[in-house]
Short mmCIF file of C-alpha atoms and ligand atoms in Angstrom, two decimals:
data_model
loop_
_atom_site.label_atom_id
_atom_site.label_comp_id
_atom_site.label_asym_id
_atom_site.label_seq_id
_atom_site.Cartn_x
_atom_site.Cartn_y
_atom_site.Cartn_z
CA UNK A 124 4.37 3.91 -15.30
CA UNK A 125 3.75 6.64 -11.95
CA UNK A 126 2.95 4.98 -8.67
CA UNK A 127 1.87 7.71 -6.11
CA UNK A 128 2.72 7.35 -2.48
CA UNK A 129 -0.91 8.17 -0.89
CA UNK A 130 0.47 7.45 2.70
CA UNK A 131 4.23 6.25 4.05
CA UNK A 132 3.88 5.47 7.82
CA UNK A 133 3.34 2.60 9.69
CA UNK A 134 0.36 2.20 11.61
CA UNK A 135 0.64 4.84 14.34
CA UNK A 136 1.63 7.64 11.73
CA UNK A 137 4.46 9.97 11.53
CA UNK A 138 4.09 11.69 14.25
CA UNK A 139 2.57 8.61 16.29
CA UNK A 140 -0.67 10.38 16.98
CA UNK A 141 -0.42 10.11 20.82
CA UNK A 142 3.30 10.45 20.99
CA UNK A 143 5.42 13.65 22.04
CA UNK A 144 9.20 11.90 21.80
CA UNK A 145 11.57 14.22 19.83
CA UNK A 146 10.78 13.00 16.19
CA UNK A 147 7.32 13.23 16.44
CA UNK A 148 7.04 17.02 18.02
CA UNK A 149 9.76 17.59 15.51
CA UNK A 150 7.58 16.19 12.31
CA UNK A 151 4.51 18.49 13.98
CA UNK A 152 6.78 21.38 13.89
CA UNK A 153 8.13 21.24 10.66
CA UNK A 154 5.22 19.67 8.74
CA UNK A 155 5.40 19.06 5.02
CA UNK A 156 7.22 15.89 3.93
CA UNK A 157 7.99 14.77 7.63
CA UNK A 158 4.37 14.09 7.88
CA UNK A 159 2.89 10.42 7.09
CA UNK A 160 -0.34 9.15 6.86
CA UNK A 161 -0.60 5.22 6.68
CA UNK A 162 1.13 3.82 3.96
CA UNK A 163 -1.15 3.40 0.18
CA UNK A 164 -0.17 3.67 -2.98
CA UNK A 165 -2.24 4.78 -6.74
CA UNK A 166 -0.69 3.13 -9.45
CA UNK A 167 -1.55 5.59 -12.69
CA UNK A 168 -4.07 5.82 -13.84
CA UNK A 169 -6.81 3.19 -12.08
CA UNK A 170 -5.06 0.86 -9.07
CA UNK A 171 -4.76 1.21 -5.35
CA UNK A 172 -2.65 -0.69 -3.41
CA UNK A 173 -4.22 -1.14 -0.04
CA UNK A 174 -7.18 1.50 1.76
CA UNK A 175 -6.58 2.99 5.22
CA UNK A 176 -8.83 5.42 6.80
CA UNK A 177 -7.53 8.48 5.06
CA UNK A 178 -7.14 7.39 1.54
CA UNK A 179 -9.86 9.95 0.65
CA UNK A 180 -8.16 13.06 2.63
CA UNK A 181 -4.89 12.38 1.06
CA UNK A 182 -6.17 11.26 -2.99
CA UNK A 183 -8.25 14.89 -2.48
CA UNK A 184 -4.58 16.54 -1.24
CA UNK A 185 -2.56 14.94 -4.37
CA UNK A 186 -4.81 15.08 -6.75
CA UNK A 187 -5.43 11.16 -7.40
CA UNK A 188 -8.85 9.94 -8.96
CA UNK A 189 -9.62 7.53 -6.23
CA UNK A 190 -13.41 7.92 -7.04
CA UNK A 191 -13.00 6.33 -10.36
CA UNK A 192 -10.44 3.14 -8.99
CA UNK A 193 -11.31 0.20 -11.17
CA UNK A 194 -8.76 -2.40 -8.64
CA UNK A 195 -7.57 -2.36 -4.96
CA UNK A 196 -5.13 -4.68 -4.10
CA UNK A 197 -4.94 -4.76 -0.34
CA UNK A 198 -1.87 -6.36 1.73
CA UNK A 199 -3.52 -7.34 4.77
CA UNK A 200 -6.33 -7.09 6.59
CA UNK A 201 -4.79 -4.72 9.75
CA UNK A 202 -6.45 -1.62 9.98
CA UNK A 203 -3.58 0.61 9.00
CA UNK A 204 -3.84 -0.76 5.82
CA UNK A 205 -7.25 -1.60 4.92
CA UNK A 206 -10.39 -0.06 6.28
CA UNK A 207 -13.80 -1.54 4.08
CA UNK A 208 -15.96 0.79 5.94
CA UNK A 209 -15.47 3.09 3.27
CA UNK A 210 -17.40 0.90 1.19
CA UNK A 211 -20.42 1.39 2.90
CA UNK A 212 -20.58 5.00 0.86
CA UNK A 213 -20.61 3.42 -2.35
CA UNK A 214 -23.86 1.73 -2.43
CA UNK A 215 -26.82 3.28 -4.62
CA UNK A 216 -30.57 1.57 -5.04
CA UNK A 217 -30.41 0.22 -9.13
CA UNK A 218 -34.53 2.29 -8.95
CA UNK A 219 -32.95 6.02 -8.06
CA UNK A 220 -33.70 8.21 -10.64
CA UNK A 221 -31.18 10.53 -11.29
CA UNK A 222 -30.73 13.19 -10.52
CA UNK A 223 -32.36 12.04 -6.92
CA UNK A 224 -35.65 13.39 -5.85
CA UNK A 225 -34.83 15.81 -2.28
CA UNK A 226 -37.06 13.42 -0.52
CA UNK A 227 -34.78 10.33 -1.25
CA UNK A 228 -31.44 9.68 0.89
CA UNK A 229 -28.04 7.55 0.46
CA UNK A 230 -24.38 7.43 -0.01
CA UNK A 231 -23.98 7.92 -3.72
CA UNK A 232 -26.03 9.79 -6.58
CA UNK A 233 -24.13 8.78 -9.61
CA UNK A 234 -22.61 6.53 -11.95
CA UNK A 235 -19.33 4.89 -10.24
CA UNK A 236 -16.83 3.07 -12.11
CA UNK A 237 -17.05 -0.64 -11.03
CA UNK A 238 -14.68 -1.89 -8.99
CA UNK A 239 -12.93 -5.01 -8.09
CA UNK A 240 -11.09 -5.46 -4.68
CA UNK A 241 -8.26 -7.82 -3.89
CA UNK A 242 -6.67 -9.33 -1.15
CA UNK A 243 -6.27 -12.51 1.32
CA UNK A 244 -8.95 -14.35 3.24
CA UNK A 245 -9.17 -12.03 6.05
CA UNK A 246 -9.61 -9.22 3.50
CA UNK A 247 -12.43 -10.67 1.86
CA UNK A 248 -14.13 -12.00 4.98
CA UNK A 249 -14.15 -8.13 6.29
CA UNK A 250 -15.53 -6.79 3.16
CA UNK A 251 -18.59 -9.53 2.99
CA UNK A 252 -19.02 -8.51 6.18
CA UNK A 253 -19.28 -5.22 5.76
CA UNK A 254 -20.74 -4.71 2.63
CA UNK A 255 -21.45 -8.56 1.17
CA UNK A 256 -25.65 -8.00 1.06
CA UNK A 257 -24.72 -4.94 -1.26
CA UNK A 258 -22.16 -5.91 -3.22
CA UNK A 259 -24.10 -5.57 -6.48
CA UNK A 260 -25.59 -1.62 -5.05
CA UNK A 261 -21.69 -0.63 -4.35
CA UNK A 262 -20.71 -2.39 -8.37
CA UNK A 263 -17.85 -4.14 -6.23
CA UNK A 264 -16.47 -7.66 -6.53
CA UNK A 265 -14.29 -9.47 -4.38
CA UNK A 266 -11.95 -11.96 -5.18
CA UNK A 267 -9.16 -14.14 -3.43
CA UNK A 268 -5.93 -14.10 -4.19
CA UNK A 269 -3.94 -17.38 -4.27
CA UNK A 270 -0.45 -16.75 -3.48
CA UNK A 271 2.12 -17.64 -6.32
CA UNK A 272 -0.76 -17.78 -8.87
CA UNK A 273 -0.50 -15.56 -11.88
CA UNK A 274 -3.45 -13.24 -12.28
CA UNK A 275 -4.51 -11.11 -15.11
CA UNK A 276 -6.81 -7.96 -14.30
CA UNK A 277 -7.23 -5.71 -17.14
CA UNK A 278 -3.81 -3.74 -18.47
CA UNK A 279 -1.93 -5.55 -16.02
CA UNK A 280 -0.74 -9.15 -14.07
CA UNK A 281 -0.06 -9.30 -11.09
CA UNK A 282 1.17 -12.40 -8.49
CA UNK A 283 1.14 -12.33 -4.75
CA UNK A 284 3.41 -14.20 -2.05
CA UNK A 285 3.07 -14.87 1.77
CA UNK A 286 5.02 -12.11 3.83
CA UNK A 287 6.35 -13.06 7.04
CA UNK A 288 3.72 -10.72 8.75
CA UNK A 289 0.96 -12.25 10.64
CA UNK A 290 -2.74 -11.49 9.27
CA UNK A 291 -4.88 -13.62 11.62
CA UNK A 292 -4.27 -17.16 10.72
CA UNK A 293 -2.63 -15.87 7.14
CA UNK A 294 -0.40 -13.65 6.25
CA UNK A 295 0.31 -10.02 4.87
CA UNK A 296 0.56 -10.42 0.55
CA UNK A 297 3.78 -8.92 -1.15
CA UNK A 298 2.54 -8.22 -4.62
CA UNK A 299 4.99 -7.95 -7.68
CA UNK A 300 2.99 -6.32 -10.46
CA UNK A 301 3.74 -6.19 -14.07
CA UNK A 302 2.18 -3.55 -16.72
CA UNK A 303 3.17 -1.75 -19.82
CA UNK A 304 6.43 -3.83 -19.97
CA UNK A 305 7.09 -2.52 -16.38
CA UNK A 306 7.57 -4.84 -13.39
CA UNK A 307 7.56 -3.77 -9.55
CA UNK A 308 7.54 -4.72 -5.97
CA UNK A 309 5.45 -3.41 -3.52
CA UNK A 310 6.60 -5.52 -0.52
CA UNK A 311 4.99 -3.66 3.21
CA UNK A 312 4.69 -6.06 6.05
CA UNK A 313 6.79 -8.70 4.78
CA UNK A 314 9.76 -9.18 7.42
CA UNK A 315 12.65 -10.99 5.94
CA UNK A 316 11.43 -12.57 3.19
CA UNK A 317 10.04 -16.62 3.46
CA UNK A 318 12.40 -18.89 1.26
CA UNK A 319 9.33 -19.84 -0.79
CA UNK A 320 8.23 -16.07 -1.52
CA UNK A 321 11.86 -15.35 -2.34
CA UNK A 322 12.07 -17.84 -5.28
CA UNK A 323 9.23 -16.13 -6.48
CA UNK A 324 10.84 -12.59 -6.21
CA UNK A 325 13.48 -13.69 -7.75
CA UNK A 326 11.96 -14.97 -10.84
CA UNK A 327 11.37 -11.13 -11.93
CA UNK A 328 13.56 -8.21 -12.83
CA UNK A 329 12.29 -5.23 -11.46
CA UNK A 330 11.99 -1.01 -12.57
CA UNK A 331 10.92 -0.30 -9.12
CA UNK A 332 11.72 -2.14 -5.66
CA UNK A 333 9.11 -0.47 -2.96
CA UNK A 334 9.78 -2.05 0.98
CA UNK A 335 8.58 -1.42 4.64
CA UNK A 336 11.89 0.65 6.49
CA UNK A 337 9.47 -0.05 9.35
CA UNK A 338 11.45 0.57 12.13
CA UNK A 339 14.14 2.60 10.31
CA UNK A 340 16.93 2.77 12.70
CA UNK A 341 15.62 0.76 15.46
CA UNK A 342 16.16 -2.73 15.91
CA UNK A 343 13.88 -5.34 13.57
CA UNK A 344 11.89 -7.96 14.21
CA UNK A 345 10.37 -11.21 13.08
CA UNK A 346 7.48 -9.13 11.33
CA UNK A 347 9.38 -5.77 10.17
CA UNK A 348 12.36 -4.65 8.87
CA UNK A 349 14.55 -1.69 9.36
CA UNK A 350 17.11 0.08 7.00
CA UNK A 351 20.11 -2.30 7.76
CA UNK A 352 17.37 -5.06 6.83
CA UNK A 353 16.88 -2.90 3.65
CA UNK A 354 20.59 -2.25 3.04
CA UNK A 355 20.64 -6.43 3.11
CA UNK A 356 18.27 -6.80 0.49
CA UNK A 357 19.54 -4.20 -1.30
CA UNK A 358 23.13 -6.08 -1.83
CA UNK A 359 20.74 -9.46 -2.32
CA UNK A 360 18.74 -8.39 -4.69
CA UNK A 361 21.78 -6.84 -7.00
CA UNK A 362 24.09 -9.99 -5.96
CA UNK A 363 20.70 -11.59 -7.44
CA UNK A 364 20.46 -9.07 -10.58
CA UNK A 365 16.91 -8.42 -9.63
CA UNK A 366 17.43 -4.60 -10.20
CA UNK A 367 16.94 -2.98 -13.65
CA UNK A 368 19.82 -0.34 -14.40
CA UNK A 369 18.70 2.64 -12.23
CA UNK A 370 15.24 0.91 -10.88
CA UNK A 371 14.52 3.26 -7.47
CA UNK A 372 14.77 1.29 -4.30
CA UNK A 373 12.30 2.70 -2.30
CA UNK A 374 11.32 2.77 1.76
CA UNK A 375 7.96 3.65 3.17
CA UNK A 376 5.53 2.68 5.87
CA UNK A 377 8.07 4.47 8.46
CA UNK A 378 7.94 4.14 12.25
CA UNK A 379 8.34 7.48 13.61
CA UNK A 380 10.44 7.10 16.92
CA UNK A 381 13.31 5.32 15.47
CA UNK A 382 13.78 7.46 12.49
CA UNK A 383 14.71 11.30 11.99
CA UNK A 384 12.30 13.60 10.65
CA UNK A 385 11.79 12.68 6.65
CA UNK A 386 13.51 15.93 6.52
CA UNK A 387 17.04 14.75 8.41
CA UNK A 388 16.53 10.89 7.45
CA UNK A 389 16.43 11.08 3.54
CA UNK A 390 19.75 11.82 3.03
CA UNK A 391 21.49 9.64 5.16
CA UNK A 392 19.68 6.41 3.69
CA UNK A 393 20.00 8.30 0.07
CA UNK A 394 24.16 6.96 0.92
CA UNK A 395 22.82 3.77 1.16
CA UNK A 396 21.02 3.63 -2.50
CA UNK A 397 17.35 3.42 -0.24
CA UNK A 398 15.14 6.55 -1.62
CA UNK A 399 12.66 7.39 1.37
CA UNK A 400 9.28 7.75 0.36
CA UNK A 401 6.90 10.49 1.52
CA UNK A 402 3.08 11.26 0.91
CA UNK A 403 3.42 12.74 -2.20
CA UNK A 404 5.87 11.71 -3.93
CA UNK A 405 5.48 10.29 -7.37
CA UNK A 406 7.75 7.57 -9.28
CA UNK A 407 7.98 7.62 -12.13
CA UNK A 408 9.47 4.05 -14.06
ZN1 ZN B 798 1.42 -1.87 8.50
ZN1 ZN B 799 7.34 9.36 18.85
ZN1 ZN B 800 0.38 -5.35 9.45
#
């Protein structure tokens, strides 16, 4: 399996886009890897996990397919993470001819691959209320995810728990995905980990461990962790035998003013056994 990092900040980007503080001017300076947009993932060769506002800049600066997605699974609902106004562009009239008459206008003048979108109840309420009269013209569907309840979706499964990061009146999903024999954790905007959702994780074995470093080396919180969080769940999930021999434990979604450029921060959490993500960078497991 490859899972692309499309994005590895948090939600005010690395650097913070109105921010001058040292690590931010630093990450304008240098560029490259010390730049983050928000935090998405492409899981090879046809899922997205989660849709901010520059999924299409950065899928056109890796190389990822985006355009032909057949599943999003989305986190949360915050705009960092999920932005269904993108949808909007894939509607097209079932009538068009193709190719389109000049005199005709719209999003989208071709075939699209259909696509089916995942998430909690705020996710679903913002895409039926963004594009839920043209479902059908974009070839979307929506569908709730239950936490805890096993779901099948083409080559792969995939079961979702409650993070401990407020979305409205629910809460961010942690997804741990299995395909092609492969398991792995894709856990941003979970906090420290509800007992419930834990007994879940723990049921699995994973290749690949990816977790918010939020606030890096900062102080946590109730919603976010930083690396000494990380470092914890590192020793808990290998006390736990969670980890496969040589499974990458992997940070992203990165707050910048707490954390070194990627540059000067990668190799001191690389001590640790944490590889920092950056937008770019492919796993492969
Ligand atoms: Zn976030
Ligand atoms: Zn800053
Ligand atoms: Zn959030």
């Amino acid at each position: 399996m490859k899972l692309t990092f499309l994005g590895t900040s948090a939600g005010e980007q690395y650097p913070g886009f109105w921010c001058r503080c040292e690590y931010c001017d630093k990450a304008r300076q240098l560029g490259g890897r010390n730049l983050r947009k928000n935090s998405c993932a492409w899981l090879d060769p046809d899922t997205l996990i989660d849709f901010p506002p520059e999924i299409f800049m950065q899928a056109e600066r890796f190389g990822i397919p985006v355009v032909d997605a057949r599943t999003i699974l989305i986190t949360h609902s915050h705009q960092d993470h999920f932005y269904p106004n993108l949808f909007h562009w894939r509607a097209m009239r079932p009538d068009i001819p193709l190719p389109p008459p000049h005199t005709i206008g719209g999003p989208r003048f071709s075939p699209v691959v259909p696509l089916r979108v995942y998430g909690n109840q705020q996710v679903c309420d913002a895409v039926l209320a963004r594009v839920g009269d043209r479902l059908e013209l974009c070839a979307m569907e929506v569908h709730q995810v239950e936490p805890f309840r096993e779901i099948e979706e083409g080559a792969m499964r995939f079961v979702a728990v409650p993070g401990n990061h407020a979305d409205g009146d629910g809460h961010a999903l942690t997804y741990i995905i299995q395909r092609e024999g492969k398991t792995f954790l894709y856990a941003l905007d979970t906090g420290w980990f509800l007992p419930e959702s834990y007994a879940e994780i723990a049921r699995h074995r994973y290749d690949l461990v990816v977790i918010e470093g939020t606030f890096g080396f900062g102080v946590d919180s109730e919603q976010h962790m930083n690396f000494r969080k990380l470092e914890e769940v590192r020793r808990l999930f290998e006390k736990d035998g969670l980890l496969k021999p040589g499974a990458p434990f992997v940070a992203s979604h990165i707050c910048p003013h707490f954390t070194p450029v990627h540059d000067e921060a990668a190799p001191l959490v690389a001590e640790k056994g944490i590889t920092l993500a950056y937008d770019g960078m492919t796993v492969e497991f």
